[in-house]
């Protein structure tokens, strides 16, 4: 059997070398046993979404510990989406020994049917007991070539989560990392809200799992590894991927340039609406990482198409936050003004500080 497997690997290597520059692609790793072959996950494509999150058996031990069973692989993105200061734990699982394929650096991996993306939203130091509270678990799964949503609302006891696509609001007080007590009316989205952010030309799609966002080291229980390499090792990514990927940066990394940090922030928080075929594609900004190296696409010295206030004469007015529409939207919590439109009810003050510094360093002035 080992000889047959070795022959298959050699044939694949020859094929890849004939179709790609060997320095351009990292060849796939063939695992001895696909991770999902031994997984305890329960995922019947004819029965999902289940009424209870526990039915999937994604987690070992007490479900609220979020410790994954074999084959449920944790991952993270370089710059995360801001969601009213909620923390997140992300996992992937793929059924039936199938695997994702690389498309390009800036596109979602081509996932097979049976792919499941799991994202848990939680707060630490929740009052009055200063404990962790998981608010929701969002699942995106692919069936018959299409992505579907399933959202699960956790109970107060943190023992179970229930399928609910109607949306809800939960008031919450917590103590942040600086020791400040904060309040949020946490919004679990309804199905229509999920579609607003996740659609491209009306077709639902994930946002985060792109090579540009995944190309980073993750500290697994077995040791640190590049995430793309780990996915390949697990059998979740096959067909190879480039050795050099145009990768985003951490938006809060002071070692990066202000412009790149801004680009990374809007790529994750805004580009899913501001792109061709997306919810706000009629607006001039193009916030995707691969489009924003031209600051015009960030709105610098570009007049807004809807002048909601005559003082904001540019989307970004170089050197002047008081005349910048983008800054106004980032600092607003009004539903008809704020940006992003959904997923945020609080001002992300650290991001506002970044944009303030960036705008004030832009020159020359627009007029």
Short mmCIF file of C-alpha atoms in Angstrom, two decimals:
data_model
loop_
_atom_site.label_atom_id
_atom_site.label_comp_id
_atom_site.label_asym_id
_atom_site.label_seq_id
_atom_site.Cartn_x
_atom_site.Cartn_y
_atom_site.Cartn_z
CA UNK A 1 0.00 0.00 0.00
CA UNK A 2 2.87 2.36 0.88
CA UNK A 3 4.47 1.70 -2.52
CA UNK A 4 1.22 2.55 -4.29
CA UNK A 5 0.84 5.77 -2.27
CA UNK A 6 4.46 6.74 -3.05
CA UNK A 7 3.84 6.16 -6.77
CA UNK A 8 0.73 8.39 -6.66
CA UNK A 9 2.69 11.18 -4.95
CA UNK A 10 5.50 10.95 -7.55
CA UNK A 11 3.01 11.12 -10.42
CA UNK A 12 1.35 14.19 -8.85
CA UNK A 13 4.73 15.87 -8.43
CA UNK A 14 5.59 15.31 -12.10
CA UNK A 15 2.22 16.70 -13.17
CA UNK A 16 2.63 19.82 -11.03
CA UNK A 17 6.15 20.43 -12.32
CA UNK A 18 4.87 20.36 -15.89
CA UNK A 19 2.14 22.92 -15.26
CA UNK A 20 3.67 25.37 -12.77
CA UNK A 21 7.00 26.90 -11.92
CA UNK A 22 8.27 24.68 -9.04
CA UNK A 23 9.28 27.82 -7.13
CA UNK A 24 5.77 29.15 -7.56
CA UNK A 25 3.74 26.34 -6.00
CA UNK A 26 4.09 24.51 -2.73
CA UNK A 27 3.10 20.91 -3.45
CA UNK A 28 0.23 19.45 -1.42
CA UNK A 29 0.90 17.17 1.52
CA UNK A 30 -0.90 13.82 1.43
CA UNK A 31 -1.88 12.87 5.00
CA UNK A 32 -1.73 9.21 6.03
CA UNK A 33 -5.34 9.47 7.17
CA UNK A 34 -7.59 12.43 6.30
CA UNK A 35 -8.51 14.26 9.49
CA UNK A 36 -12.23 13.90 8.91
CA UNK A 37 -12.03 10.11 8.47
CA UNK A 38 -11.55 9.73 12.23
CA UNK A 39 -13.59 12.73 13.32
CA UNK A 40 -16.49 12.39 15.73
CA UNK A 41 -18.36 15.24 14.02
CA UNK A 42 -21.97 14.48 13.11
CA UNK A 43 -22.89 16.17 9.84
CA UNK A 44 -25.71 14.70 7.77
CA UNK A 45 -26.04 16.82 4.62
CA UNK A 46 -29.72 15.88 4.38
CA UNK A 47 -30.52 16.95 7.95
CA UNK A 48 -28.52 20.10 8.69
CA UNK A 49 -28.95 22.65 10.12
CA UNK A 50 -29.70 20.81 13.36
CA UNK A 51 -31.91 22.46 15.99
CA UNK A 52 -29.14 22.11 18.61
CA UNK A 53 -25.47 23.01 18.24
CA UNK A 54 -24.46 20.03 20.39
CA UNK A 55 -25.78 17.63 17.75
CA UNK A 56 -22.83 18.40 15.47
CA UNK A 57 -20.39 17.24 18.17
CA UNK A 58 -17.80 19.84 17.17
CA UNK A 59 -16.43 20.07 20.71
CA UNK A 60 -14.98 17.61 23.21
CA UNK A 61 -15.93 17.85 26.88
CA UNK A 62 -18.13 20.71 28.09
CA UNK A 63 -19.27 22.50 24.96
CA UNK A 64 -18.57 25.97 26.36
CA UNK A 65 -14.84 25.16 26.60
CA UNK A 66 -14.76 25.24 22.77
CA UNK A 67 -12.17 22.46 22.67
CA UNK A 68 -12.52 20.86 19.23
CA UNK A 69 -12.78 17.16 18.55
CA UNK A 70 -10.36 15.47 16.15
CA UNK A 71 -10.59 16.98 12.68
CA UNK A 72 -12.13 20.30 13.74
CA UNK A 73 -9.21 22.62 13.05
CA UNK A 74 -8.87 26.06 14.69
CA UNK A 75 -7.78 28.98 12.55
CA UNK A 76 -7.55 32.75 12.67
CA UNK A 77 -7.27 35.67 10.27
CA UNK A 78 -4.52 38.28 10.30
CA UNK A 79 -6.88 41.22 10.78
CA UNK A 80 -10.26 40.27 12.27
CA UNK A 81 -13.64 41.86 11.74
CA UNK A 82 -14.62 44.24 14.54
CA UNK A 83 -17.82 43.05 16.23
CA UNK A 84 -18.43 45.35 19.19
CA UNK A 85 -15.28 44.07 20.92
CA UNK A 86 -16.47 40.45 20.94
CA UNK A 87 -13.71 37.84 20.84
CA UNK A 88 -13.90 35.02 18.31
CA UNK A 89 -12.81 31.43 17.96
CA UNK A 90 -12.88 30.04 14.44
CA UNK A 91 -12.79 26.43 13.26
CA UNK A 92 -13.04 24.53 9.99
CA UNK A 93 -14.20 21.00 9.28
CA UNK A 94 -14.64 19.32 5.89
CA UNK A 95 -16.64 16.14 5.35
CA UNK A 96 -16.03 13.05 3.23
CA UNK A 97 -12.27 13.40 2.73
CA UNK A 98 -12.78 16.38 0.41
CA UNK A 99 -10.54 19.45 0.32
CA UNK A 100 -10.43 23.11 -0.65
CA UNK A 101 -8.39 24.38 -3.61
CA UNK A 102 -6.34 27.55 -3.99
CA UNK A 103 -7.83 30.07 -6.47
CA UNK A 104 -5.74 33.20 -5.97
CA UNK A 105 -4.37 35.23 -3.07
CA UNK A 106 -7.38 37.49 -2.63
CA UNK A 107 -10.25 35.08 -3.25
CA UNK A 108 -12.04 32.68 -0.94
CA UNK A 109 -10.61 29.18 -1.25
CA UNK A 110 -12.68 26.93 -3.49
CA UNK A 111 -14.35 24.82 -0.83
CA UNK A 112 -16.11 21.53 -1.57
CA UNK A 113 -19.56 20.47 -0.49
CA UNK A 114 -19.40 19.44 3.15
CA UNK A 115 -17.11 22.31 4.16
CA UNK A 116 -18.13 23.86 7.48
CA UNK A 117 -16.82 27.17 8.85
CA UNK A 118 -17.55 27.71 12.55
CA UNK A 119 -17.21 31.05 14.35
CA UNK A 120 -17.94 31.56 18.03
CA UNK A 121 -18.51 35.06 19.46
CA UNK A 122 -17.84 35.61 23.16
CA UNK A 123 -16.91 38.14 25.84
CA UNK A 124 -14.60 37.66 28.82
CA UNK A 125 -15.12 39.20 32.26
CA UNK A 126 -18.88 39.47 31.85
CA UNK A 127 -20.62 40.98 34.86
CA UNK A 128 -21.70 40.29 37.48
CA UNK A 129 -19.58 37.12 37.77
CA UNK A 130 -16.59 38.14 35.64
CA UNK A 131 -16.82 34.98 33.56
CA UNK A 132 -16.84 34.17 29.87
CA UNK A 133 -20.11 34.28 27.97
CA UNK A 134 -20.49 32.84 24.50
CA UNK A 135 -23.16 34.79 22.65
CA UNK A 136 -23.55 32.88 19.41
CA UNK A 137 -21.99 30.36 17.07
CA UNK A 138 -22.28 31.12 13.37
CA UNK A 139 -21.90 28.32 10.88
CA UNK A 140 -21.45 28.55 7.13
CA UNK A 141 -21.72 25.22 5.35
CA UNK A 142 -21.62 24.29 1.69
CA UNK A 143 -24.28 22.02 0.23
CA UNK A 144 -25.06 21.37 -3.44
CA UNK A 145 -22.53 23.99 -4.47
CA UNK A 146 -24.09 26.78 -2.37
CA UNK A 147 -23.22 28.27 1.01
CA UNK A 148 -25.91 28.28 3.71
CA UNK A 149 -26.13 30.07 7.07
CA UNK A 150 -26.92 28.62 10.48
CA UNK A 151 -26.75 30.73 13.63
CA UNK A 152 -26.96 29.31 17.16
CA UNK A 153 -27.86 31.40 20.20
CA UNK A 154 -26.29 30.19 23.46
CA UNK A 155 -28.35 29.83 26.62
CA UNK A 156 -27.56 31.63 29.87
CA UNK A 157 -26.19 28.42 31.40
CA UNK A 158 -23.71 28.03 28.52
CA UNK A 159 -24.69 24.40 28.06
CA UNK A 160 -26.44 24.55 24.69
CA UNK A 161 -27.03 26.78 21.68
CA UNK A 162 -30.22 26.87 19.63
CA UNK A 163 -30.72 27.39 15.90
CA UNK A 164 -32.18 30.84 15.34
CA UNK A 165 -32.10 32.97 12.20
CA UNK A 166 -34.61 35.53 13.42
CA UNK A 167 -32.07 37.82 15.07
CA UNK A 168 -32.04 39.06 18.66
CA UNK A 169 -30.50 41.61 21.01
CA UNK A 170 -28.90 40.77 24.36
CA UNK A 171 -27.78 43.52 26.78
CA UNK A 172 -24.39 42.83 28.30
CA UNK A 173 -21.91 44.49 30.67
CA UNK A 174 -18.27 43.44 30.76
CA UNK A 175 -14.89 44.65 31.95
CA UNK A 176 -12.43 45.23 29.12
CA UNK A 177 -8.65 44.66 29.04
CA UNK A 178 -8.05 48.12 30.52
CA UNK A 179 -10.35 47.48 33.46
CA UNK A 180 -13.12 49.69 32.10
CA UNK A 181 -16.72 48.55 32.52
CA UNK A 182 -18.53 48.64 29.19
CA UNK A 183 -22.03 47.96 27.91
CA UNK A 184 -23.29 46.58 24.62
CA UNK A 185 -26.68 45.62 23.28
CA UNK A 186 -25.26 42.65 21.44
CA UNK A 187 -26.97 41.96 18.14
CA UNK A 188 -27.26 38.44 16.75
CA UNK A 189 -28.07 38.93 13.06
CA UNK A 190 -31.14 37.72 11.25
CA UNK A 191 -30.77 35.76 8.01
CA UNK A 192 -31.32 38.84 5.84
CA UNK A 193 -28.49 40.64 7.63
CA UNK A 194 -26.15 37.71 7.02
CA UNK A 195 -26.99 37.88 3.33
CA UNK A 196 -26.32 41.64 3.18
CA UNK A 197 -22.67 41.23 4.09
CA UNK A 198 -21.96 37.83 2.55
CA UNK A 199 -23.37 38.25 -0.94
CA UNK A 200 -21.55 38.70 -4.23
CA UNK A 201 -24.00 39.31 -7.09
CA UNK A 202 -26.70 37.84 -4.87
CA UNK A 203 -24.79 34.63 -4.11
CA UNK A 204 -23.79 33.94 -0.50
CA UNK A 205 -20.09 33.41 0.25
CA UNK A 206 -17.70 33.47 3.22
CA UNK A 207 -15.60 36.58 3.85
CA UNK A 208 -12.49 35.62 5.80
CA UNK A 209 -10.81 32.41 4.58
CA UNK A 210 -8.66 33.81 1.78
CA UNK A 211 -4.95 32.99 1.43
CA UNK A 212 -4.10 36.67 2.03
CA UNK A 213 -5.80 36.44 5.44
CA UNK A 214 -4.70 32.91 6.40
CA UNK A 215 -1.00 33.16 5.55
CA UNK A 216 0.20 33.43 9.14
CA UNK A 217 1.55 31.28 11.95
CA UNK A 218 -0.93 29.71 14.36
CA UNK A 219 -0.10 28.14 17.72
CA UNK A 220 -1.72 24.70 17.49
CA UNK A 221 -1.72 22.27 20.40
CA UNK A 222 0.84 20.24 18.44
CA UNK A 223 3.09 23.27 17.86
CA UNK A 224 3.27 26.41 15.73
CA UNK A 225 2.72 26.16 11.98
CA UNK A 226 1.73 28.26 9.00
CA UNK A 227 -2.03 27.87 8.65
CA UNK A 228 -2.01 27.07 4.93
CA UNK A 229 0.65 24.42 5.51
CA UNK A 230 -1.40 22.99 8.37
CA UNK A 231 -4.54 22.86 6.25
CA UNK A 232 -2.57 20.99 3.59
CA UNK A 233 -1.15 18.62 6.21
CA UNK A 234 -4.68 17.91 7.48
CA UNK A 235 -5.91 17.23 3.96
CA UNK A 236 -8.16 20.30 3.97
CA UNK A 237 -6.18 22.09 1.24
CA UNK A 238 -5.00 20.22 -1.84
CA UNK A 239 -3.57 21.09 -5.24
CA UNK A 240 -0.75 23.31 -3.97
CA UNK A 241 -0.52 27.04 -3.34
CA UNK A 242 2.09 29.73 -4.10
CA UNK A 243 5.16 30.01 -1.94
CA UNK A 244 4.77 33.79 -2.06
CA UNK A 245 1.37 35.27 -1.23
CA UNK A 246 0.33 38.94 -1.23
CA UNK A 247 -0.58 38.95 2.45
CA UNK A 248 -2.43 41.54 4.50
CA UNK A 249 -1.00 42.99 7.71
CA UNK A 250 -2.29 43.27 11.25
CA UNK A 251 -4.24 46.51 11.46
CA UNK A 252 -2.92 47.17 14.98
CA UNK A 253 0.76 46.40 14.30
CA UNK A 254 2.76 49.62 14.85
CA UNK A 255 5.64 48.16 12.83
CA UNK A 256 3.52 48.44 9.66
CA UNK A 257 2.86 51.67 7.79
CA UNK A 258 -0.24 53.67 8.66
CA UNK A 259 -1.58 53.24 5.14
CA UNK A 260 -1.16 49.46 5.16
CA UNK A 261 -2.83 49.22 8.56
CA UNK A 262 -5.77 51.25 7.26
CA UNK A 263 -5.89 49.10 4.12
CA UNK A 264 -5.98 45.93 6.23
CA UNK A 265 -8.76 47.29 8.42
CA UNK A 266 -11.05 48.32 5.57
CA UNK A 267 -10.29 45.12 3.67
CA UNK A 268 -11.78 43.02 6.48
CA UNK A 269 -14.40 45.43 7.81
CA UNK A 270 -15.63 47.22 4.69
CA UNK A 271 -14.60 45.50 1.45
CA UNK A 272 -17.36 42.88 1.67
CA UNK A 273 -19.80 45.72 0.88
CA UNK A 274 -17.57 48.00 -1.22
CA UNK A 275 -16.74 45.89 -4.26
CA UNK A 276 -18.22 44.84 -7.58
CA UNK A 277 -21.48 42.94 -7.13
CA UNK A 278 -21.66 43.75 -3.43
CA UNK A 279 -24.12 45.64 -1.27
CA UNK A 280 -22.53 49.10 -1.73
CA UNK A 281 -20.92 48.61 -5.13
CA UNK A 282 -22.48 51.88 -6.36
CA UNK A 283 -20.13 53.85 -4.12
CA UNK A 284 -16.68 54.79 -5.49
CA UNK A 285 -14.53 53.17 -2.78
CA UNK A 286 -12.83 49.85 -3.45
CA UNK A 287 -11.51 48.65 -0.12
CA UNK A 288 -10.16 45.18 -0.95
CA UNK A 289 -6.49 44.72 -0.11
CA UNK A 290 -5.49 44.13 -3.72
CA UNK A 291 -7.32 47.28 -4.87
CA UNK A 292 -6.42 49.79 -2.17
CA UNK A 293 -2.73 50.44 -2.90
CA UNK A 294 -4.14 53.36 -4.90
CA UNK A 295 -5.36 55.71 -2.16
CA UNK A 296 -8.03 57.05 -4.51
CA UNK A 297 -9.81 53.74 -3.92
CA UNK A 298 -9.68 54.56 -0.21
CA UNK A 299 -11.57 57.76 -0.99
CA UNK A 300 -8.69 60.22 -0.63
CA UNK A 301 -9.77 63.52 -2.23
CA UNK A 302 -12.83 61.80 -3.72
CA UNK A 303 -16.14 63.68 -3.27
CA UNK A 304 -18.93 61.58 -1.70
CA UNK A 305 -21.86 60.76 -3.94
CA UNK A 306 -24.31 61.47 -1.10
CA UNK A 307 -23.53 64.76 0.61
CA UNK A 308 -25.25 64.13 3.95
CA UNK A 309 -23.47 67.16 5.44
CA UNK A 310 -21.88 69.96 3.41
CA UNK A 311 -18.86 70.01 5.74
CA UNK A 312 -17.80 66.52 4.60
CA UNK A 313 -16.71 67.45 1.11
CA UNK A 314 -14.47 64.41 0.55
CA UNK A 315 -14.67 60.78 1.55
CA UNK A 316 -11.19 61.32 2.96
CA UNK A 317 -9.95 64.89 3.11
CA UNK A 318 -6.15 64.76 3.31
CA UNK A 319 -5.00 66.31 6.57
CA UNK A 320 -8.49 67.09 7.86
CA UNK A 321 -10.74 64.63 9.69
CA UNK A 322 -13.40 67.31 10.13
CA UNK A 323 -14.01 67.31 6.37
CA UNK A 324 -13.79 63.52 5.91
CA UNK A 325 -16.99 61.54 5.36
CA UNK A 326 -15.23 58.25 6.17
CA UNK A 327 -14.13 59.55 9.56
CA UNK A 328 -17.67 60.76 10.27
CA UNK A 329 -19.12 57.32 9.52
CA UNK A 330 -16.51 55.51 11.63
CA UNK A 331 -17.27 57.71 14.64
CA UNK A 332 -21.06 57.48 14.35
CA UNK A 333 -23.37 54.88 15.88
CA UNK A 334 -26.49 56.09 14.04
CA UNK A 335 -27.88 53.24 11.95
CA UNK A 336 -28.30 55.39 8.85
CA UNK A 337 -24.76 56.82 9.06
CA UNK A 338 -22.36 54.37 10.69
CA UNK A 339 -19.86 52.26 8.84
CA UNK A 340 -19.84 49.33 8.71
CA UNK A 341 -23.58 49.24 8.32
CA UNK A 342 -24.04 45.98 10.25
CA UNK A 343 -22.13 44.15 12.96
CA UNK A 344 -21.21 47.29 14.88
CA UNK A 345 -23.17 49.37 17.38
CA UNK A 346 -20.18 50.73 19.34
CA UNK A 347 -17.42 53.03 18.14
CA UNK A 348 -14.18 51.12 17.59
CA UNK A 349 -12.07 53.77 19.27
CA UNK A 350 -8.70 52.17 18.54
CA UNK A 351 -9.54 52.09 14.84
CA UNK A 352 -10.75 55.70 14.98
CA UNK A 353 -7.39 56.65 16.50
CA UNK A 354 -5.61 54.90 13.61
CA UNK A 355 -7.70 56.65 10.96
CA UNK A 356 -7.24 60.00 12.70
CA UNK A 357 -3.46 59.62 12.61
CA UNK A 358 -3.52 58.41 9.00
CA UNK A 359 -5.77 61.19 7.70
CA UNK A 360 -3.78 63.86 9.51
CA UNK A 361 -0.54 62.68 7.89
CA UNK A 362 -1.92 62.71 4.34
CA UNK A 363 -0.64 65.48 2.10
CA UNK A 364 -0.98 67.62 0.12
CA UNK A 365 -4.46 68.87 1.07
CA UNK A 366 -7.23 68.04 -1.39
CA UNK A 367 -7.79 71.75 -2.13
#
